[in-house]
CSV table of N, CA and C in Angstrom, one decimal:
chain,number,residue,atom,x,y,z
A,187,MET,N,151.2,-59.8,-80.8
A,187,MET,CA,149.9,-60.3,-81.4
A,187,MET,C,149.1,-59.1,-81.7
A,188,ASN,N,148.4,-59.2,-82.8
A,188,ASN,CA,147.3,-58.2,-83.1
A,188,ASN,C,146.1,-58.4,-82.3
A,189,ALA,N,145.3,-57.5,-82.3
A,189,ALA,CA,144.0,-57.4,-81.4
A,189,ALA,C,143.1,-58.7,-81.7
A,190,ASN,N,142.9,-59.0,-83.0
A,190,ASN,CA,142.2,-60.1,-83.3
A,190,ASN,C,142.8,-61.4,-82.7
A,191,SER,N,144.1,-61.6,-82.9
A,191,SER,CA,144.8,-62.8,-82.4
A,191,SER,C,144.7,-62.8,-80.8
A,192,GLU,N,144.9,-61.7,-80.2
A,192,GLU,CA,144.7,-61.7,-78.8
A,192,GLU,C,143.4,-62.1,-78.4
A,193,GLU,N,142.2,-61.6,-79.0
A,193,GLU,CA,140.9,-62.1,-78.7
A,193,GLU,C,140.8,-63.6,-78.9
A,194,LEU,N,141.3,-64.0,-80.0
A,194,LEU,CA,141.1,-65.4,-80.4
A,194,LEU,C,141.9,-66.3,-79.3
A,195,TYR,N,143.0,-65.8,-78.9
A,195,TYR,CA,143.9,-66.5,-78.0
A,195,TYR,C,143.1,-66.6,-76.5
A,196,LEU,N,142.5,-65.5,-76.2
A,196,LEU,CA,141.8,-65.6,-74.9
A,196,LEU,C,140.6,-66.5,-75.0
A,197,GLU,N,139.9,-66.5,-76.2
A,197,GLU,CA,138.8,-67.5,-76.4
A,197,GLU,C,139.3,-68.9,-76.3
A,198,ALA,N,140.5,-69.2,-76.9
A,198,ALA,CA,141.1,-70.5,-76.9
A,198,ALA,C,141.4,-70.9,-75.5
A,199,GLU,N,142.0,-70.0,-74.6
A,199,GLU,CA,142.3,-70.3,-73.2
A,199,GLU,C,141.0,-70.6,-72.5
A,200,ALA,N,140.0,-69.9,-72.8
A,200,ALA,CA,138.6,-70.2,-72.2
A,200,ALA,C,138.2,-71.6,-72.6
A,201,ASP,N,138.4,-72.0,-73.8
A,201,ASP,CA,138.0,-73.3,-74.3
A,201,ASP,C,138.7,-74.3,-73.5
A,202,ILE,N,140.0,-74.1,-73.3
A,202,ILE,CA,140.8,-75.1,-72.5
A,202,ILE,C,140.2,-75.3,-71.1
A,203,LYS,N,139.9,-74.2,-70.5
A,203,LYS,CA,139.3,-74.2,-69.2
A,203,LYS,C,138.0,-75.0,-69.1
A,204,ASN,N,137.4,-74.9,-70.2
A,204,ASN,CA,136.0,-75.6,-70.3
A,204,ASN,C,136.1,-77.0,-71.0
A,205,ASN,N,137.3,-77.4,-71.1
A,205,ASN,CA,137.6,-78.9,-71.7
A,205,ASN,C,137.1,-78.9,-73.2
A,206,HIS,N,137.1,-77.8,-73.9
A,206,HIS,CA,136.8,-77.8,-75.3
A,206,HIS,C,138.1,-77.8,-76.1
A,207,TYR,N,138.8,-78.8,-76.0
A,207,TYR,CA,140.2,-78.8,-76.5
A,207,TYR,C,140.2,-78.7,-78.1
A,208,ALA,N,139.3,-79.3,-78.8
A,208,ALA,CA,139.3,-79.2,-80.2
A,208,ALA,C,139.1,-77.8,-80.8
A,209,GLU,N,138.2,-77.1,-80.1
A,209,GLU,CA,138.0,-75.7,-80.4
A,209,GLU,C,139.2,-74.9,-80.1
A,210,ALA,N,139.8,-75.1,-79.0
A,210,ALA,CA,141.1,-74.3,-78.8
A,210,ALA,C,142.2,-74.7,-79.7
A,211,PHE,N,142.3,-75.9,-80.1
A,211,PHE,CA,143.3,-76.3,-81.1
A,211,PHE,C,143.2,-75.5,-82.4
A,212,LYS,N,141.9,-75.5,-82.8
A,212,LYS,CA,141.6,-74.7,-84.1
A,212,LYS,C,142.0,-73.3,-84.0
A,213,LYS,N,141.7,-72.7,-82.9
A,213,LYS,CA,141.9,-71.3,-82.7
A,213,LYS,C,143.5,-71.0,-82.6
A,214,TYR,N,144.2,-71.8,-82.0
A,214,TYR,CA,145.7,-71.7,-81.9
A,214,TYR,C,146.2,-71.8,-83.3
A,215,GLU,N,145.7,-72.8,-84.1
A,215,GLU,CA,146.1,-73.0,-85.5
A,215,GLU,C,145.9,-71.7,-86.3
A,216,SER,N,144.8,-71.1,-86.1
A,216,SER,CA,144.4,-69.8,-86.8
A,216,SER,C,145.4,-68.7,-86.4
A,217,ILE,N,145.7,-68.7,-85.1
A,217,ILE,CA,146.7,-67.7,-84.6
A,217,ILE,C,148.0,-67.9,-85.3
A,218,LEU,N,148.4,-69.1,-85.4
A,218,LEU,CA,149.8,-69.4,-85.9
A,218,LEU,C,149.8,-69.3,-87.3
A,219,TYR,N,148.7,-69.5,-88.0
A,219,TYR,CA,148.7,-69.2,-89.5
A,219,TYR,C,148.9,-67.7,-89.7
A,220,GLU,N,148.3,-66.9,-88.9
A,220,GLU,CA,148.4,-65.4,-89.1
A,220,GLU,C,149.7,-64.8,-88.5
A,221,GLU,N,150.1,-65.4,-87.4
A,221,GLU,CA,151.3,-64.9,-86.6
A,221,GLU,C,152.1,-66.1,-86.2
A,222,PRO,N,153.0,-66.7,-87.1
A,222,PRO,CA,153.7,-67.9,-86.8
A,222,PRO,C,154.8,-67.6,-85.7
A,223,ASP,N,154.9,-66.5,-85.3
A,223,ASP,CA,155.9,-66.2,-84.2
A,223,ASP,C,155.3,-65.9,-82.9
A,224,SER,N,154.1,-66.4,-82.7
A,224,SER,CA,153.3,-66.1,-81.4
A,224,SER,C,153.8,-67.1,-80.4
A,225,ALA,N,154.6,-66.8,-79.5
A,225,ALA,CA,155.1,-67.6,-78.4
A,225,ALA,C,153.9,-68.1,-77.6
A,226,PRO,N,152.9,-67.3,-77.1
A,226,PRO,CA,151.8,-68.0,-76.3
A,226,PRO,C,151.1,-68.9,-77.1
A,227,ALA,N,150.8,-68.8,-78.4
A,227,ALA,CA,150.1,-69.8,-79.1
A,227,ALA,C,150.9,-71.0,-79.3
A,228,HIS,N,152.2,-71.0,-79.5
A,228,HIS,CA,153.0,-72.1,-79.6
A,228,HIS,C,153.1,-72.9,-78.3
A,229,ASN,N,153.2,-72.1,-77.3
A,229,ASN,CA,153.2,-72.8,-76.0
A,229,ASN,C,151.9,-73.5,-75.7
A,230,SER,N,150.9,-72.9,-76.0
A,230,SER,CA,149.6,-73.6,-75.7
A,230,SER,C,149.3,-74.8,-76.6
A,231,MET,N,149.8,-74.7,-77.9
A,231,MET,CA,149.8,-75.9,-78.8
A,231,MET,C,150.6,-76.9,-78.2
A,232,GLY,N,151.7,-76.6,-77.7
A,232,GLY,CA,152.7,-77.7,-77.1
A,232,GLY,C,151.9,-78.3,-76.0
A,233,TRP,N,151.3,-77.4,-75.1
A,233,TRP,CA,150.5,-78.0,-73.9
A,233,TRP,C,149.4,-79.0,-74.4
A,234,LEU,N,148.7,-78.7,-75.5
A,234,LEU,CA,147.7,-79.6,-76.0
A,234,LEU,C,148.3,-80.9,-76.5
A,235,TYR,N,149.4,-80.8,-77.3
A,235,TYR,CA,150.0,-82.0,-77.8
A,235,TYR,C,150.5,-82.9,-76.7
A,236,LYS,N,151.1,-82.2,-75.6
A,236,LYS,CA,151.6,-83.0,-74.5
A,236,LYS,C,150.5,-83.7,-73.7
A,237,THR,N,149.5,-82.9,-73.3
A,237,THR,CA,148.5,-83.4,-72.4
A,237,THR,C,147.3,-84.1,-73.0
A,238,GLN,N,146.9,-83.7,-74.2
A,238,GLN,CA,145.8,-84.3,-74.8
A,238,GLN,C,146.0,-85.4,-75.8
A,239,PHE,N,147.2,-85.3,-76.5
A,239,PHE,CA,147.6,-86.3,-77.5
A,239,PHE,C,148.8,-87.1,-77.2
A,240,ASP,N,149.4,-86.9,-76.1
A,240,ASP,CA,150.6,-87.6,-75.6
A,240,ASP,C,151.6,-87.6,-76.8
A,241,ASP,N,151.7,-86.6,-77.6
A,241,ASP,CA,152.6,-86.4,-78.6
A,241,ASP,C,153.8,-85.4,-78.1
A,242,TYR,N,154.8,-86.0,-77.5
A,242,TYR,CA,155.8,-85.3,-76.9
A,242,TYR,C,156.8,-84.6,-77.9
A,243,ALA,N,156.9,-85.2,-79.0
A,243,ALA,CA,157.8,-84.7,-80.0
A,243,ALA,C,157.2,-83.4,-80.6
A,244,LYS,N,155.9,-83.4,-80.9
A,244,LYS,CA,155.2,-82.2,-81.4
A,244,LYS,C,155.2,-81.2,-80.2
A,245,ALA,N,154.9,-81.6,-79.1
A,245,ALA,CA,154.8,-80.6,-77.9
A,245,ALA,C,156.1,-79.9,-77.8
A,246,GLU,N,157.3,-80.8,-77.7
A,246,GLU,CA,158.5,-80.2,-77.5
A,246,GLU,C,159.0,-79.2,-78.6
A,247,ASN,N,158.5,-79.5,-79.8
A,247,ASN,CA,158.9,-78.7,-81.0
A,247,ASN,C,158.1,-77.3,-80.8
A,248,HIS,N,156.8,-77.3,-80.3
A,248,HIS,CA,156.1,-76.1,-80.1
A,248,HIS,C,156.7,-75.3,-78.9
A,249,PHE,N,157.1,-76.0,-77.8
A,249,PHE,CA,157.6,-75.2,-76.6
A,249,PHE,C,159.0,-74.6,-77.1
A,250,GLN,N,159.8,-75.4,-77.9
A,250,GLN,CA,161.1,-74.7,-78.3
A,250,GLN,C,160.9,-73.6,-79.2
A,251,THR,N,159.9,-73.7,-80.1
A,251,THR,CA,159.5,-72.6,-81.0
A,251,THR,C,159.2,-71.4,-80.2
A,252,ALA,N,158.4,-71.7,-79.2
A,252,ALA,CA,157.9,-70.5,-78.4
A,252,ALA,C,159.2,-69.7,-77.8
A,253,VAL,N,160.1,-70.6,-77.3
A,253,VAL,CA,161.3,-69.9,-76.7
A,253,VAL,C,162.0,-69.1,-77.8
A,254,LYS,N,162.1,-69.7,-79.0
A,254,LYS,CA,162.9,-68.9,-80.0
A,254,LYS,C,162.1,-67.7,-80.4
A,255,CYS,N,160.8,-67.7,-80.4
A,255,CYS,CA,160.0,-66.6,-80.7
A,255,CYS,C,160.0,-65.5,-79.7
A,256,ASP,N,160.1,-65.9,-78.5
A,256,ASP,CA,160.1,-64.8,-77.3
A,256,ASP,C,161.0,-65.5,-76.1
A,257,PRO,N,162.3,-65.2,-76.2
A,257,PRO,CA,163.1,-65.8,-75.1
A,257,PRO,C,162.7,-65.4,-73.6
A,258,LEU,N,162.0,-64.4,-73.5
A,258,LEU,CA,161.5,-63.9,-72.1
A,258,LEU,C,160.2,-64.4,-71.8
A,259,TYR,N,159.5,-65.1,-72.6
A,259,TYR,CA,158.2,-65.6,-72.4
A,259,TYR,C,158.4,-67.0,-71.4
A,260,PRO,N,158.0,-66.9,-70.1
A,260,PRO,CA,158.5,-67.9,-69.2
A,260,PRO,C,157.8,-69.2,-69.3
A,261,HIS,N,156.6,-69.2,-69.7
A,261,HIS,CA,155.8,-70.4,-69.6
A,261,HIS,C,156.3,-71.6,-70.4
A,262,SER,N,156.9,-71.3,-71.6
A,262,SER,CA,157.4,-72.4,-72.4
A,262,SER,C,158.6,-73.1,-71.6
A,263,TYR,N,159.4,-72.4,-70.9
A,263,TYR,CA,160.5,-73.0,-70.2
A,263,TYR,C,159.9,-74.0,-69.1
A,264,PHE,N,158.8,-73.5,-68.5
A,264,PHE,CA,158.2,-74.5,-67.4
A,264,PHE,C,157.7,-75.7,-68.0
A,265,HIS,N,157.1,-75.6,-69.2
A,265,HIS,CA,156.6,-76.7,-69.9
A,265,HIS,C,157.7,-77.7,-70.4
A,266,ILE,N,158.8,-77.1,-70.9
A,266,ILE,CA,159.9,-77.9,-71.4
A,266,ILE,C,160.5,-78.7,-70.2
A,267,ALA,N,160.6,-78.1,-69.1
A,267,ALA,CA,161.1,-78.7,-67.8
A,267,ALA,C,160.3,-79.9,-67.5
A,268,ALA,N,159.0,-79.7,-67.5
A,268,ALA,CA,158.0,-80.8,-67.2
A,268,ALA,C,158.1,-81.9,-68.2
A,269,LEU,N,158.2,-81.6,-69.5
A,269,LEU,CA,158.3,-82.6,-70.5
A,269,LEU,C,159.6,-83.4,-70.3
A,270,LEU,N,160.6,-82.8,-70.0
A,270,LEU,CA,162.0,-83.5,-69.9
A,270,LEU,C,161.9,-84.4,-68.6
A,271,MET,N,161.3,-83.9,-67.6
A,271,MET,CA,161.2,-84.7,-66.4
A,271,MET,C,160.3,-85.8,-66.6
A,272,ASP,N,159.2,-85.7,-67.2
A,272,ASP,CA,158.3,-86.8,-67.6
A,272,ASP,C,159.0,-87.8,-68.4
A,273,MET,N,159.8,-87.4,-69.3
A,273,MET,CA,160.5,-88.3,-70.2
A,273,MET,C,161.9,-88.9,-69.6
A,274,GLU,N,162.1,-88.5,-68.3
A,274,GLU,CA,163.4,-88.9,-67.6
A,274,GLU,C,164.6,-88.5,-68.4
A,275,ARG,N,164.6,-87.5,-69.0
A,275,ARG,CA,165.8,-86.9,-69.8
A,275,ARG,C,166.5,-85.9,-68.9
A,276,PHE,N,167.0,-86.5,-67.8
A,276,PHE,CA,167.6,-85.8,-66.7
A,276,PHE,C,168.8,-84.8,-67.2
A,277,ASP,N,169.6,-85.3,-67.9
A,277,ASP,CA,170.9,-84.6,-68.4
A,277,ASP,C,170.4,-83.3,-69.2
A,278,GLU,N,169.4,-83.5,-70.0
A,278,GLU,CA,168.9,-82.4,-70.8
A,278,GLU,C,168.2,-81.4,-69.9
A,279,LEU,N,167.5,-82.0,-68.9
A,279,LEU,CA,166.7,-81.2,-67.9
A,279,LEU,C,167.8,-80.3,-67.1
A,280,GLN,N,168.9,-80.8,-66.8
A,280,GLN,CA,169.9,-80.1,-66.1
A,280,GLN,C,170.4,-78.9,-67.0
A,281,SER,N,170.6,-79.1,-68.2
A,281,SER,CA,171.2,-78.0,-69.1
A,281,SER,C,170.0,-77.0,-69.3
A,282,HIS,N,168.8,-77.5,-69.4
A,282,HIS,CA,167.6,-76.6,-69.7
A,282,HIS,C,167.5,-75.7,-68.3
A,283,LEU,N,167.6,-76.2,-67.2
A,283,LEU,CA,167.4,-75.5,-65.9
A,283,LEU,C,168.6,-74.5,-65.8
A,284,GLU,N,169.7,-74.8,-66.1
A,284,GLU,CA,170.9,-73.8,-66.1
A,284,GLU,C,170.5,-72.8,-67.0
A,285,LYS,N,170.0,-73.0,-68.2
A,285,LYS,CA,169.6,-71.9,-69.1
A,285,LYS,C,168.5,-71.0,-68.4
A,286,CYS,N,167.5,-71.7,-67.7
A,286,CYS,CA,166.5,-71.0,-67.1
A,286,CYS,C,167.0,-69.9,-66.1
A,287,LEU,N,168.1,-70.3,-65.3
A,287,LEU,CA,168.7,-69.4,-64.4
A,287,LEU,C,169.1,-68.1,-65.0
A,288,ARG,N,169.4,-68.1,-66.3
A,288,ARG,CA,169.9,-66.9,-67.0
A,288,ARG,C,168.7,-66.0,-67.6
A,289,VAL,N,167.4,-66.5,-67.5
A,289,VAL,CA,166.3,-65.9,-68.0
A,289,VAL,C,165.7,-65.1,-66.9
A,290,ARG,N,165.6,-63.6,-67.1
A,290,ARG,CA,165.2,-62.8,-66.0
A,290,ARG,C,163.8,-62.9,-65.6
A,291,THR,N,163.0,-63.4,-66.5
A,291,THR,CA,161.5,-63.4,-66.2
A,291,THR,C,161.1,-64.8,-65.5
A,292,ILE,N,162.1,-65.6,-65.2
A,292,ILE,CA,161.8,-66.9,-64.5
A,292,ILE,C,162.1,-66.9,-63.1
A,293,ASP,N,161.2,-67.3,-62.2
A,293,ASP,CA,161.4,-67.3,-60.7
A,293,ASP,C,162.4,-68.4,-60.5
A,294,LYS,N,163.6,-67.9,-59.9
A,294,LYS,CA,164.8,-68.8,-59.6
A,294,LYS,C,164.4,-69.8,-58.5
A,295,SER,N,163.6,-69.5,-57.6
A,295,SER,CA,163.3,-70.6,-56.6
A,295,SER,C,162.6,-71.8,-57.4
A,296,TRP,N,161.8,-71.5,-58.4
A,296,TRP,CA,161.2,-72.6,-59.1
A,296,TRP,C,162.2,-73.3,-59.9
A,297,VAL,N,163.3,-72.7,-60.4
A,297,VAL,CA,164.4,-73.4,-61.1
A,297,VAL,C,165.1,-74.4,-60.1
A,298,TYR,N,165.5,-73.8,-59.0
A,298,TYR,CA,166.1,-74.6,-57.9
A,298,TYR,C,165.2,-75.7,-57.4
A,299,GLY,N,164.0,-75.6,-57.4
A,299,GLY,CA,163.0,-76.6,-57.0
A,299,GLY,C,163.0,-77.6,-58.0
A,300,ARG,N,163.1,-77.3,-59.3
A,300,ARG,CA,163.2,-78.3,-60.4
A,300,ARG,C,164.5,-79.1,-60.3
A,301,PHE,N,165.6,-78.4,-60.1
A,301,PHE,CA,166.9,-79.1,-59.9
A,301,PHE,C,166.7,-80.2,-58.8
A,302,ALA,N,166.1,-79.8,-57.7
A,302,ALA,CA,166.0,-80.6,-56.6
A,302,ALA,C,165.2,-81.8,-56.9
A,303,MET,N,164.0,-81.6,-57.5
A,303,MET,CA,163.2,-82.7,-57.8
A,303,MET,C,163.8,-83.7,-58.8
A,304,SER,N,164.6,-83.2,-59.7
A,304,SER,CA,165.3,-84.0,-60.6
A,304,SER,C,166.3,-85.0,-59.8
A,305,GLU,N,167.1,-84.3,-58.9
A,305,GLU,CA,168.0,-85.1,-58.1
A,305,GLU,C,167.3,-86.1,-57.1
A,306,GLU,N,166.1,-85.7,-56.7
A,306,GLU,CA,165.3,-86.6,-55.8
A,306,GLU,C,164.9,-87.9,-56.6
A,307,LEU,N,164.4,-87.6,-57.8
A,307,LEU,CA,164.1,-88.7,-58.7
A,307,LEU,C,165.2,-89.7,-59.0
A,308,ARG,N,166.4,-89.1,-59.1
A,308,ARG,CA,167.6,-89.9,-59.2
A,308,ARG,C,168.2,-90.6,-58.0
A,309,GLN,N,167.4,-90.3,-56.8
A,309,GLN,CA,167.7,-90.8,-55.6
A,309,GLN,C,169.1,-90.2,-55.1
A,310,LYS,N,169.4,-88.9,-55.4
A,310,LYS,CA,170.5,-88.2,-55.0
A,310,LYS,C,170.0,-87.2,-53.9
A,311,TYR,N,169.7,-87.7,-52.7
A,311,TYR,CA,169.0,-87.0,-51.7
A,311,TYR,C,169.7,-85.8,-51.2
A,312,ASP,N,171.1,-86.0,-51.1
A,312,ASP,CA,171.9,-84.9,-50.4
A,312,ASP,C,171.8,-83.7,-51.4
A,313,LEU,N,172.0,-84.0,-52.7
A,313,LEU,CA,172.0,-82.9,-53.7
A,313,LEU,C,170.6,-82.4,-53.9
A,314,ALA,N,169.5,-83.1,-53.6
A,314,ALA,CA,168.1,-82.7,-53.7
A,314,ALA,C,167.9,-81.7,-52.5
A,315,ILE,N,168.5,-82.1,-51.4
A,315,ILE,CA,168.3,-81.1,-50.3
A,315,ILE,C,169.0,-79.8,-50.6
A,316,PHE,N,170.2,-79.9,-51.0
A,316,PHE,CA,171.0,-78.8,-51.3
A,316,PHE,C,170.2,-77.8,-52.3
A,317,TYR,N,169.7,-78.4,-53.3
A,317,TYR,CA,168.8,-77.5,-54.2
A,317,TYR,C,167.5,-77.0,-53.5
A,318,PHE,N,166.9,-77.7,-52.7
A,318,PHE,CA,165.7,-77.3,-52.1
A,318,PHE,C,166.2,-76.2,-51.1
A,319,GLU,N,167.2,-76.2,-50.5
A,319,GLU,CA,167.7,-75.1,-49.7
A,319,GLU,C,168.0,-73.8,-50.5
A,320,LYS,N,168.6,-74.0,-51.7
A,320,LYS,CA,168.8,-72.9,-52.6
A,320,LYS,C,167.5,-72.3,-53.0
A,321,ALA,N,166.4,-73.2,-53.2
A,321,ALA,CA,165.1,-72.6,-53.6
A,321,ALA,C,164.6,-71.8,-52.5
A,322,ILE,N,164.7,-72.3,-51.2
A,322,ILE,CA,164.3,-71.5,-50.1
A,322,ILE,C,164.9,-70.1,-50.1
A,323,LEU,N,166.2,-70.1,-50.3
A,323,LEU,CA,167.0,-68.8,-50.2
A,323,LEU,C,166.5,-67.8,-51.3
A,324,ALA,N,166.1,-68.5,-52.5
A,324,ALA,CA,165.7,-67.6,-53.6
A,324,ALA,C,164.1,-67.2,-53.6
A,325,SER,N,163.4,-67.8,-52.6
A,325,SER,CA,162.0,-67.5,-52.5
A,325,SER,C,161.7,-66.5,-51.6
A,326,GLN,N,160.6,-65.7,-51.9
A,326,GLN,CA,160.0,-64.7,-51.0
A,326,GLN,C,158.5,-65.1,-50.7
A,327,ASN,N,158.3,-66.3,-51.0
A,327,ASN,CA,156.8,-66.8,-50.8
A,327,ASN,C,156.8,-67.7,-49.6
A,328,ASP,N,156.1,-67.4,-48.6
A,328,ASP,CA,156.1,-68.2,-47.3
A,328,ASP,C,155.6,-69.5,-47.5
A,329,ASP,N,154.5,-69.7,-48.4
A,329,ASP,CA,153.9,-71.0,-48.7
A,329,ASP,C,154.9,-71.9,-49.4
A,330,LYS,N,155.6,-71.3,-50.4
A,330,LYS,CA,156.6,-72.1,-51.2
A,330,LYS,C,157.7,-72.6,-50.2
A,331,ILE,N,158.1,-71.6,-49.4
A,331,ILE,CA,159.2,-72.0,-48.4
A,331,ILE,C,158.8,-73.1,-47.6
A,332,LYS,N,157.5,-73.2,-47.1
A,332,LYS,CA,157.0,-74.2,-46.3
A,332,LYS,C,157.0,-75.6,-47.1
A,333,ASP,N,156.7,-75.5,-48.4
A,333,ASP,CA,156.6,-76.7,-49.3
A,333,ASP,C,158.0,-77.2,-49.4
A,334,TYR,N,159.0,-76.2,-49.7
A,334,TYR,CA,160.4,-76.7,-49.8
A,334,TYR,C,161.0,-77.4,-48.5
A,335,ARG,N,160.5,-76.9,-47.4
A,335,ARG,CA,160.9,-77.5,-46.1
A,335,ARG,C,160.3,-78.9,-46.0
A,336,SER,N,159.1,-79.0,-46.4
A,336,SER,CA,158.5,-80.4,-46.5
A,336,SER,C,159.2,-81.4,-47.5
A,337,ASP,N,159.6,-80.8,-48.5
A,337,ASP,CA,160.4,-81.5,-49.6
A,337,ASP,C,161.7,-82.0,-48.9
A,338,ILE,N,162.4,-81.1,-48.2
A,338,ILE,CA,163.7,-81.5,-47.5
A,338,ILE,C,163.3,-82.6,-46.5
A,339,GLU,N,162.3,-82.6,-45.7
A,339,GLU,CA,162.0,-83.6,-44.8
A,339,GLU,C,161.7,-84.9,-45.4
A,340,ARG,N,161.1,-84.9,-46.6
A,340,ARG,CA,160.8,-86.1,-47.4
A,340,ARG,C,162.1,-86.7,-47.8
A,341,CYS,N,163.1,-85.8,-48.3
A,341,CYS,CA,164.4,-86.3,-48.7
A,341,CYS,C,165.1,-86.9,-47.6
A,342,GLN,N,165.1,-86.3,-46.5
A,342,GLN,CA,165.8,-86.8,-45.3
A,342,GLN,C,165.2,-88.2,-44.8
A,343,MET,N,163.9,-88.4,-44.9
A,343,MET,CA,163.3,-89.6,-44.5
A,343,MET,C,163.8,-90.6,-45.6
A,344,LYS,N,163.8,-90.4,-46.8
A,344,LYS,CA,164.2,-91.3,-47.8
A,344,LYS,C,165.7,-91.7,-47.6
A,345,MET,N,166.5,-90.8,-47.2
A,345,MET,CA,167.9,-91.1,-46.9
A,345,MET,C,168.0,-92.0,-45.6
A,346,ASP,N,167.2,-91.8,-44.6
A,346,ASP,CA,167.1,-92.6,-43.4
A,346,ASP,C,166.7,-94.1,-43.9
A,347,ILE,N,165.7,-94.2,-44.7
A,347,ILE,CA,165.2,-95.5,-45.2
A,347,ILE,C,166.3,-96.1,-46.0
A,348,ARG,N,167.0,-95.5,-46.8
A,348,ARG,CA,168.2,-96.1,-47.5
A,348,ARG,C,169.3,-96.6,-46.6
A,349,ARG,N,169.6,-95.9,-45.5
A,349,ARG,CA,170.6,-96.3,-44.6
A,349,ARG,C,170.1,-97.4,-43.9
A,350,LYS,N,168.8,-97.4,-43.5
A,350,LYS,CA,168.3,-98.6,-42.7
A,350,LYS,C,168.4,-99.9,-43.5
A,351,HIS,N,168.2,-99.8,-44.7
A,351,HIS,CA,168.3,-100.9,-45.6
A,351,HIS,C,169.6,-101.2,-46.2
A,352,GLY,N,170.6,-100.5,-45.7
A,352,GLY,CA,172.0,-100.7,-46.2
A,352,GLY,C,172.3,-100.4,-47.6
A,353,GLU,N,171.6,-99.5,-48.2
A,353,GLU,CA,171.8,-99.1,-49.5
A,353,GLU,C,172.7,-97.9,-49.7
């Protein structure tokens, strides 16, 4: 990004923090007009389309474009995972997360945590626990580890409830 685009990008990010989405949208459009391969601008446009317009197709297109523009820019991968989870496209999510494991700029404990959440949503609690344990092993953050332990306890409770009801 050139200096002007960087400044405009930071202004747009500030606009988002202040809930000035229309202004941010215009700034991202300007950046993409000047620099169509700007991964951060595509990522932010995707976020706007997903969260403000509920336009998942345009959001996904921007996130995927950001990945193509800069395969090491991690934020787009996070947003793609959230979008796929929201859309309950679990098979695609699994493939996406496997790809994320090969991206060196992505926290692997996050990836395993998303694998786990996906399995939990599918009510595959044993597999969810397996992935939460892998997330713990990949993490060096004590707070995240505590969260993953709580996630495991929640899955164990759900398994107990299923057994109790004979499912």
